[in-house]
Amino acid sequence: MIVLGLETSCDETAAAVVEGGRRVLSSVVASQTELHEKYAGVVPELASRAHAERVLPVVREALAQAGLGLGMIDAVAVGNRPGLIGSLLVGVSAAKALAWSLGKPLVGVDHVRAHLYAGVLHEDESSAAPPEVAFPALGLVVSGGHTSLYEVSSWSSFRRLGATIDDAMGEAFDKAATILGLAYPGGPNLDRLANEAGANDAAVEFPISRLGKGSLDFSFSGLKTSLLYAVRGVPGALPPRGGEGRGGVGEPPAPRDFAASFQKAACAAAILKIERAIDAAAARGVSYRAVLTGGGVTANTRLRRELLTVGARRGLPVFLPRLEWCVDNAAMIAGLGYQRLRAGECDDWSLAAQPTTAA
Ligand code: KG4
Ligand code: ZN
């Protein structure tokens, strides 16, 4: 079965063609970064207008790259929640029009859940396909808008175990990058700075958010504020001693040290919640058989390394998406849409765009 996927929930207009739920024949993403850059954040009205202009050219490009005509599509999947309502409406309307005119099934897909599907996608027969996922699995989504843990019992059954109570992890990286004077979107730039030769991740001991005993929720705003105070000083406090800081012995931390120390604390918080979730499940007799991950922050080099380490320690396979499928894309939408269709779940023309996630 060949599924055409559409994704327009935020600031990426994306279309993809996926065969058999896992093989990506094409994945086209038109980023709007240049439109929102000067505002240092996504402007919803600009985003929806840009989606309307780009959605059909992006679909055409995805079909061309897959070498297929519209007539060869078996179903249309669309990310219909959560996201910016104006942006979602563009994708949902386009998907309905395409499915209706082709006489093919339409299926709505939750964008956050779809991030957890990105790790099972592969590109062609020659690249090693990831193994089938054994359920139940633990799922971690860390992106610019979402930070959640899920218990995934099948591709149709997701239970949210916890979520951020303030900033999303990617949002915290972006704000931290702004504090450090890095360009938007900051997450990848902070990652690069933290990996510079000589960066000392022990330069500043930032707090690792635990929240209540046993809590599976996340909090990143305290870490962000700690970074702000470490870099600029605590308001009202005596001025910090020392000068510019190049990170040498006895000198104040350099920007790369702040970046590495911040990244270390942020990753430690995510790993801590994964371990807690595994232990909490074991206490109720549930043994996870895999860890699914996704969202823009799973592109982070340190987080990827630590996820693999925790998986090895717990004897669990970790599904890490390829870098281009960590961030928003339509291949993950087409893939999870395929699984919904296979489970007999199909939507009708009443499918609506919804700003919130399903659970
Ligand atoms: O999944 P995504 O494209 O958007 C949402 O659905 O929210 O994720 C974008 C987020 C941004 O906050 C970006 O800074 C962050 O992912 N990100 C990273 C890295 N690459 C992208 N954060 C840390 N390290 C990275 N290498
Ligand atoms: Zn996303």
Short mmCIF file of C-alpha atoms and ligand atoms in Angstrom, two decimals:
data_model
loop_
_atom_site.label_atom_id
_atom_site.label_comp_id
_atom_site.label_asym_id
_atom_site.label_seq_id
_atom_site.Cartn_x
_atom_site.Cartn_y
_atom_site.Cartn_z
CA MET A 1 0.00 0.00 0.00
CA ILE A 2 1.34 3.44 -0.97
CA VAL A 3 0.39 6.32 1.33
CA LEU A 4 0.79 10.02 0.59
CA GLY A 5 1.43 11.93 3.83
CA LEU A 6 0.91 15.66 4.46
CA GLU A 7 2.29 17.67 7.37
CA THR A 8 1.59 21.37 8.02
CA SER A 9 1.20 21.61 11.80
CA CYS A 10 3.81 24.31 12.44
CA ASP A 11 6.34 25.95 10.14
CA GLU A 12 7.27 23.11 7.80
CA THR A 13 5.20 22.28 4.72
CA ALA A 14 5.91 18.62 4.07
CA ALA A 15 4.71 15.79 1.84
CA ALA A 16 6.02 12.23 1.57
CA VAL A 17 5.27 8.98 -0.19
CA VAL A 18 5.73 5.82 1.89
CA GLU A 19 5.32 2.23 0.72
CA GLY A 20 4.27 -0.56 3.06
CA GLY A 21 4.35 1.78 6.05
CA ARG A 22 8.14 1.82 6.31
CA ARG A 23 9.88 2.45 3.02
CA VAL A 24 10.18 6.17 2.27
CA LEU A 25 9.98 6.70 -1.50
CA SER A 26 10.21 10.47 -1.10
CA SER A 27 10.10 13.06 1.69
CA VAL A 28 9.98 16.74 0.80
CA VAL A 29 10.12 19.47 3.45
CA ALA A 30 9.76 23.16 2.62
CA SER A 31 11.03 24.97 5.69
CA GLN A 32 9.78 28.45 6.57
CA THR A 33 12.76 29.27 8.80
CA GLU A 34 13.66 32.31 6.70
CA LEU A 35 10.13 33.75 7.15
CA HIS A 36 10.16 33.56 10.94
CA GLU A 37 13.84 34.14 11.64
CA LYS A 38 13.59 37.86 12.27
CA TYR A 39 10.82 37.31 14.85
CA ALA A 40 12.85 34.57 16.65
CA GLY A 41 9.73 32.40 16.68
CA VAL A 42 6.93 31.14 14.46
CA VAL A 43 4.29 33.75 13.50
CA PRO A 44 1.07 31.71 13.03
CA GLU A 45 -0.52 33.93 10.39
CA LEU A 46 2.61 33.96 8.23
CA ALA A 47 2.91 30.19 8.64
CA SER A 48 -0.60 29.36 7.43
CA ARG A 49 -0.30 31.63 4.40
CA ALA A 50 3.01 30.05 3.44
CA HIS A 51 1.48 26.55 3.80
CA ALA A 52 -1.36 27.52 1.46
CA GLU A 53 1.14 28.69 -1.18
CA ARG A 54 3.45 25.69 -0.84
CA VAL A 55 1.32 22.65 -0.11
CA LEU A 56 0.47 21.65 -3.69
CA PRO A 57 3.97 22.28 -5.13
CA VAL A 58 5.38 20.20 -2.26
CA VAL A 59 2.94 17.34 -2.99
CA ARG A 60 3.87 17.49 -6.69
CA GLU A 61 7.57 17.38 -5.80
CA ALA A 62 7.08 14.39 -3.47
CA LEU A 63 5.23 12.48 -6.20
CA ALA A 64 7.87 13.40 -8.80
CA GLN A 65 10.71 12.24 -6.53
CA ALA A 66 8.88 8.97 -5.88
CA GLY A 67 8.35 8.58 -9.64
CA LEU A 68 4.62 8.09 -9.15
CA GLY A 69 1.45 9.72 -10.42
CA LEU A 70 -1.42 10.68 -8.12
CA GLY A 71 -3.38 7.71 -9.46
CA MET A 72 -0.93 5.28 -7.83
CA ILE A 73 -1.60 6.55 -4.30
CA ASP A 74 -3.71 4.15 -2.19
CA ALA A 75 -4.51 6.50 0.71
CA VAL A 76 -3.88 10.01 2.04
CA ALA A 77 -2.69 10.60 5.62
CA VAL A 78 -2.52 14.03 7.22
CA GLY A 79 -1.23 15.40 10.51
CA ASN A 80 -4.48 16.86 11.87
CA ARG A 81 -3.40 17.52 15.49
CA PRO A 82 -1.85 19.11 17.51
CA GLY A 83 -0.46 22.35 16.11
CA LEU A 84 -1.28 25.85 14.96
CA ILE A 85 -4.92 25.74 13.94
CA GLY A 86 -4.55 27.86 10.78
CA SER A 87 -1.58 25.77 9.64
CA LEU A 88 -3.32 22.45 10.36
CA LEU A 89 -6.41 23.59 8.44
CA VAL A 90 -4.35 24.01 5.26
CA GLY A 91 -3.02 20.44 5.41
CA VAL A 92 -6.35 18.90 6.40
CA SER A 93 -8.22 20.72 3.62
CA ALA A 94 -5.62 19.75 1.02
CA ALA A 95 -5.65 16.11 2.17
CA LYS A 96 -9.44 15.93 2.07
CA ALA A 97 -9.53 17.43 -1.43
CA LEU A 98 -6.91 14.98 -2.68
CA ALA A 99 -8.50 11.91 -1.06
CA TRP A 100 -11.99 12.88 -2.22
CA SER A 101 -10.97 13.58 -5.80
CA LEU A 102 -8.98 10.31 -5.99
CA GLY A 103 -11.69 8.27 -4.24
CA LYS A 104 -9.13 7.01 -1.72
CA PRO A 105 -9.25 6.63 2.08
CA LEU A 106 -8.31 9.56 4.33
CA VAL A 107 -6.68 9.12 7.71
CA GLY A 108 -5.81 11.74 10.33
CA VAL A 109 -2.61 11.30 12.35
CA ASP A 110 -1.52 12.78 15.67
CA HIS A 111 1.73 14.63 14.99
CA VAL A 112 3.30 13.91 18.40
CA ARG A 113 2.62 10.18 18.17
CA ALA A 114 3.93 10.19 14.61
CA HIS A 115 7.32 11.42 15.86
CA LEU A 116 7.64 8.03 17.62
CA TYR A 117 7.19 6.29 14.27
CA ALA A 118 10.14 8.05 12.59
CA GLY A 119 12.66 5.55 13.96
CA VAL A 120 11.16 2.61 12.03
CA LEU A 121 11.32 4.28 8.62
CA HIS A 122 13.97 3.44 6.06
CA GLU A 123 14.83 4.73 2.64
CA ASP A 124 15.63 1.94 0.23
CA GLU A 125 16.18 -1.78 0.10
CA SER A 126 19.96 -1.40 0.34
CA SER A 127 19.94 0.57 3.61
CA ALA A 128 19.41 -1.72 6.58
CA ALA A 129 15.79 -1.48 7.69
CA PRO A 130 15.25 -1.17 11.43
CA PRO A 131 13.73 -4.31 13.00
CA GLU A 132 10.01 -4.58 13.79
CA VAL A 133 9.09 -2.91 17.08
CA ALA A 134 8.20 -5.27 19.92
CA PHE A 135 5.45 -3.88 22.18
CA PRO A 136 4.90 -2.59 24.78
CA ALA A 137 7.41 0.15 24.12
CA LEU A 138 8.34 3.31 25.97
CA GLY A 139 8.20 6.42 23.79
CA LEU A 140 10.02 9.73 24.29
CA VAL A 141 9.08 12.72 22.13
CA VAL A 142 11.32 15.77 22.53
CA SER A 143 10.71 18.60 20.09
CA GLY A 144 10.31 22.35 19.93
CA GLY A 145 6.67 22.17 20.96
CA HIS A 146 6.38 18.88 22.84
CA THR A 147 8.12 16.84 25.50
CA SER A 148 6.24 13.71 26.48
CA LEU A 149 6.65 10.11 27.56
CA TYR A 150 4.25 7.49 26.25
CA GLU A 151 3.50 3.86 26.86
CA VAL A 152 2.93 2.45 23.39
CA SER A 153 1.06 -0.87 23.40
CA SER A 154 0.57 -0.95 19.62
CA TRP A 155 0.63 1.61 16.80
CA SER A 156 -3.01 2.31 17.69
CA SER A 157 -2.63 2.48 21.46
CA PHE A 158 -0.71 5.28 23.15
CA ARG A 159 -0.97 6.30 26.80
CA ARG A 160 0.73 9.49 27.91
CA LEU A 161 2.76 8.93 31.08
CA GLY A 162 4.11 12.44 31.50
CA ALA A 163 4.75 15.75 29.75
CA THR A 164 6.50 19.02 30.32
CA ILE A 165 4.89 21.36 32.83
CA ASP A 166 6.56 24.42 31.26
CA ASP A 167 9.01 24.63 28.34
CA ALA A 168 9.46 21.87 25.79
CA MET A 169 13.01 20.53 25.64
CA GLY A 170 13.66 22.01 22.19
CA GLU A 171 12.19 25.33 23.31
CA ALA A 172 14.65 25.32 26.23
CA PHE A 173 17.53 24.64 23.82
CA ASP A 174 16.33 27.49 21.58
CA LYS A 175 16.04 29.92 24.50
CA ALA A 176 19.40 28.82 25.89
CA ALA A 177 20.91 29.44 22.46
CA THR A 178 19.45 32.96 22.43
CA ILE A 179 20.99 33.61 25.87
CA LEU A 180 24.33 32.50 24.43
CA GLY A 181 23.87 34.79 21.41
CA LEU A 182 23.46 31.98 18.86
CA ALA A 183 21.29 32.27 15.75
CA TYR A 184 17.69 30.96 15.44
CA PRO A 185 16.74 28.09 15.52
CA GLY A 186 19.24 27.63 18.28
CA GLY A 187 19.10 23.92 19.18
CA PRO A 188 21.47 22.68 16.46
CA ASN A 189 23.80 25.68 16.99
CA LEU A 190 24.00 25.02 20.73
CA ASP A 191 24.75 21.36 19.99
CA ARG A 192 27.62 22.43 17.70
CA LEU A 193 29.02 24.87 20.27
CA ALA A 194 28.86 22.23 23.01
CA ASN A 195 30.87 19.89 20.76
CA GLU A 196 33.67 22.39 20.10
CA ALA A 197 37.11 21.17 21.08
CA GLY A 198 37.84 22.02 24.68
CA ALA A 199 34.20 22.49 25.76
CA ASN A 200 33.95 21.58 29.43
CA ASP A 201 30.57 20.12 30.44
CA ALA A 202 31.56 20.23 34.11
CA ALA A 203 32.24 23.99 34.04
CA VAL A 204 28.84 24.83 35.54
CA GLU A 205 26.77 22.43 37.58
CA PHE A 206 23.23 23.14 36.39
CA PRO A 207 20.22 21.64 38.19
CA ILE A 208 18.74 18.42 36.80
CA SER A 209 14.97 18.67 37.02
CA ARG A 210 13.46 15.71 38.87
CA LEU A 211 10.09 17.12 40.04
CA GLY A 212 8.19 15.03 42.62
CA LYS A 213 9.34 11.57 43.64
CA GLY A 214 8.24 9.25 40.85
CA SER A 215 7.02 12.08 38.60
CA LEU A 216 7.27 11.36 34.88
CA ASP A 217 6.69 15.00 33.98
CA PHE A 218 9.44 17.31 32.78
CA SER A 219 10.45 20.88 33.58
CA PHE A 220 13.06 22.88 31.71
CA SER A 221 12.33 26.48 32.72
CA GLY A 222 14.48 26.32 35.90
CA LEU A 223 17.45 25.10 33.89
CA LYS A 224 16.97 27.92 31.39
CA THR A 225 16.85 30.52 34.19
CA SER A 226 19.97 29.00 35.80
CA LEU A 227 21.80 29.41 32.51
CA LEU A 228 20.61 33.01 32.22
CA TYR A 229 21.87 33.81 35.74
CA ALA A 230 25.15 31.95 35.18
CA VAL A 231 25.82 33.92 31.99
CA ARG A 232 24.53 37.36 32.97
CA GLY A 233 24.64 37.24 36.76
CA VAL A 234 21.77 37.13 39.24
CA PRO A 235 19.73 40.38 39.12
CA GLY A 236 20.60 42.54 42.11
CA ALA A 237 23.65 40.44 43.01
CA LEU A 238 27.19 41.72 43.12
CA PRO A 239 28.82 41.83 39.67
CA PRO A 240 30.69 38.62 38.82
CA ARG A 241 34.44 38.76 39.22
CA GLY A 242 36.69 38.06 36.25
CA GLY A 243 36.50 39.10 32.64
CA GLU A 244 35.22 37.84 29.33
CA GLY A 245 36.02 34.21 29.94
CA ARG A 246 37.80 31.99 27.51
CA GLY A 247 37.41 28.84 29.53
CA GLY A 248 41.06 28.38 30.44
CA VAL A 249 42.17 27.04 33.82
CA GLY A 250 41.02 29.42 36.55
CA GLU A 251 39.02 31.54 34.09
CA PRO A 252 35.25 31.95 34.02
CA PRO A 253 33.43 29.57 31.65
CA ALA A 254 33.45 30.31 27.94
CA PRO A 255 30.22 30.11 25.85
CA ARG A 256 31.11 26.58 24.73
CA ASP A 257 31.39 25.53 28.41
CA PHE A 258 27.96 27.00 29.19
CA ALA A 259 26.54 25.19 26.14
CA ALA A 260 28.11 21.85 27.10
CA SER A 261 27.04 22.16 30.76
CA PHE A 262 23.48 23.10 29.77
CA GLN A 263 23.25 20.23 27.29
CA LYS A 264 24.53 17.79 29.89
CA ALA A 265 21.86 18.79 32.45
CA ALA A 266 19.04 18.80 29.86
CA CYS A 267 19.97 15.33 28.58
CA ALA A 268 20.37 14.00 32.12
CA ALA A 269 16.78 15.09 32.91
CA ALA A 270 15.43 13.22 29.87
CA ILE A 271 17.41 10.06 30.66
CA LEU A 272 16.36 10.18 34.32
CA LYS A 273 12.67 10.15 33.30
CA ILE A 274 13.24 7.24 30.92
CA GLU A 275 14.81 5.19 33.69
CA ARG A 276 12.02 6.17 36.10
CA ALA A 277 9.36 5.14 33.57
CA ILE A 278 11.02 1.76 33.01
CA ASP A 279 11.18 1.15 36.78
CA ALA A 280 7.60 2.34 37.35
CA ALA A 281 6.32 0.02 34.63
CA ALA A 282 8.27 -2.91 36.08
CA ALA A 283 6.65 -2.20 39.47
CA ARG A 284 3.23 -2.74 37.86
CA GLY A 285 4.42 -5.86 36.04
CA VAL A 286 5.00 -4.27 32.63
CA SER A 287 8.32 -4.89 30.86
CA TYR A 288 9.05 -2.59 27.98
CA ARG A 289 10.60 -4.27 24.97
CA ALA A 290 11.82 -1.19 23.12
CA VAL A 291 12.40 2.54 23.45
CA LEU A 292 10.95 4.69 20.68
CA THR A 293 12.25 8.23 20.29
CA GLY A 294 11.53 11.20 18.05
CA GLY A 295 11.25 14.97 17.69
CA GLY A 296 13.82 17.58 16.75
CA VAL A 297 15.90 17.19 19.90
CA THR A 298 16.61 13.52 19.10
CA ALA A 299 19.00 15.03 16.52
CA ASN A 300 21.13 16.18 19.46
CA THR A 301 24.45 14.34 19.46
CA ARG A 302 24.71 13.98 23.23
CA LEU A 303 21.10 12.85 23.66
CA ARG A 304 21.50 10.23 20.91
CA ARG A 305 24.61 8.86 22.61
CA GLU A 306 22.97 8.76 26.04
CA LEU A 307 19.79 7.14 24.71
CA LEU A 308 21.84 4.33 23.19
CA THR A 309 23.75 3.95 26.47
CA VAL A 310 20.60 3.71 28.57
CA GLY A 311 19.14 1.22 26.10
CA ALA A 312 22.25 -0.96 26.33
CA ARG A 313 22.20 -0.74 30.14
CA ARG A 314 18.53 -1.78 30.26
CA GLY A 315 18.78 -4.36 27.49
CA LEU A 316 16.31 -2.50 25.28
CA PRO A 317 16.62 -1.66 21.56
CA VAL A 318 16.44 2.11 21.03
CA PHE A 319 14.81 3.37 17.82
CA LEU A 320 16.52 6.63 16.88
CA PRO A 321 15.22 8.35 13.75
CA ARG A 322 17.66 9.26 11.00
CA LEU A 323 18.62 12.93 11.38
CA GLU A 324 16.30 14.23 8.65
CA TRP A 325 13.32 12.43 10.21
CA CYS A 326 13.94 13.75 13.75
CA VAL A 327 12.46 17.13 12.82
CA ASP A 328 9.00 17.62 11.34
CA ASN A 329 8.39 15.62 8.17
CA ALA A 330 5.54 13.90 6.39
CA ALA A 331 7.10 10.43 6.12
CA MET A 332 6.32 9.76 9.79
CA ILE A 333 2.71 10.89 9.13
CA ALA A 334 2.35 8.56 6.12
CA GLY A 335 3.92 5.69 8.09
CA LEU A 336 1.70 5.97 11.15
CA GLY A 337 -1.27 6.62 8.84
CA TYR A 338 -0.55 3.29 7.15
CA GLN A 339 -0.59 1.52 10.52
CA ARG A 340 -3.93 3.15 11.41
CA LEU A 341 -5.42 2.03 8.11
CA ARG A 342 -4.09 -1.51 8.60
CA ALA A 343 -5.80 -1.56 12.01
CA GLY A 344 -9.07 -0.65 10.25
CA GLU A 345 -9.07 2.96 11.45
CA CYS A 346 -10.13 5.35 8.71
CA ASP A 347 -11.54 8.88 8.90
CA ASP A 348 -14.36 10.47 6.95
CA TRP A 349 -14.89 13.98 5.56
CA SER A 350 -15.69 15.26 9.06
CA LEU A 351 -12.00 14.94 10.02
CA ALA A 352 -11.15 18.20 11.79
CA ALA A 353 -7.96 20.08 12.55
CA GLN A 354 -7.46 20.17 16.32
CA PRO A 355 -4.93 22.28 18.23
CA THR A 356 -4.39 19.76 21.05
CA THR A 357 -2.90 16.27 21.10
CA ALA A 358 -5.12 13.19 21.46
CA ALA A 359 -4.11 12.18 25.00
O1 KG4 B 1 10.26 18.25 15.84
P1 KG4 B 1 10.55 19.65 15.49
O2 KG4 B 1 10.95 19.95 14.06
O3 KG4 B 1 9.37 20.63 15.80
C1 KG4 B 1 8.29 20.43 16.64
O4 KG4 B 1 7.43 19.55 16.35
O5 KG4 B 1 8.24 21.16 17.65
O6 KG4 B 1 11.71 20.13 16.49
C2 KG4 B 1 12.34 21.36 16.40
C3 KG4 B 1 13.15 21.57 17.68
C4 KG4 B 1 13.72 22.99 17.80
O7 KG4 B 1 13.49 23.45 19.10
C5 KG4 B 1 15.21 22.75 17.55
O8 KG4 B 1 16.04 23.70 18.18
C6 KG4 B 1 15.40 21.38 18.16
O9 KG4 B 1 14.25 20.65 17.74
N1 KG4 B 1 16.63 20.74 17.67
C7 KG4 B 1 17.70 20.47 18.45
C8 KG4 B 1 18.69 19.91 17.59
N2 KG4 B 1 18.18 19.85 16.32
C9 KG4 B 1 16.92 20.37 16.39
N3 KG4 B 1 17.90 20.63 19.76
C10 KG4 B 1 19.09 20.24 20.26
N4 KG4 B 1 20.08 19.72 19.51
C11 KG4 B 1 19.93 19.53 18.19
N5 KG4 B 1 20.91 19.00 17.45
ZN ZN B 2 7.13 17.96 15.59
#
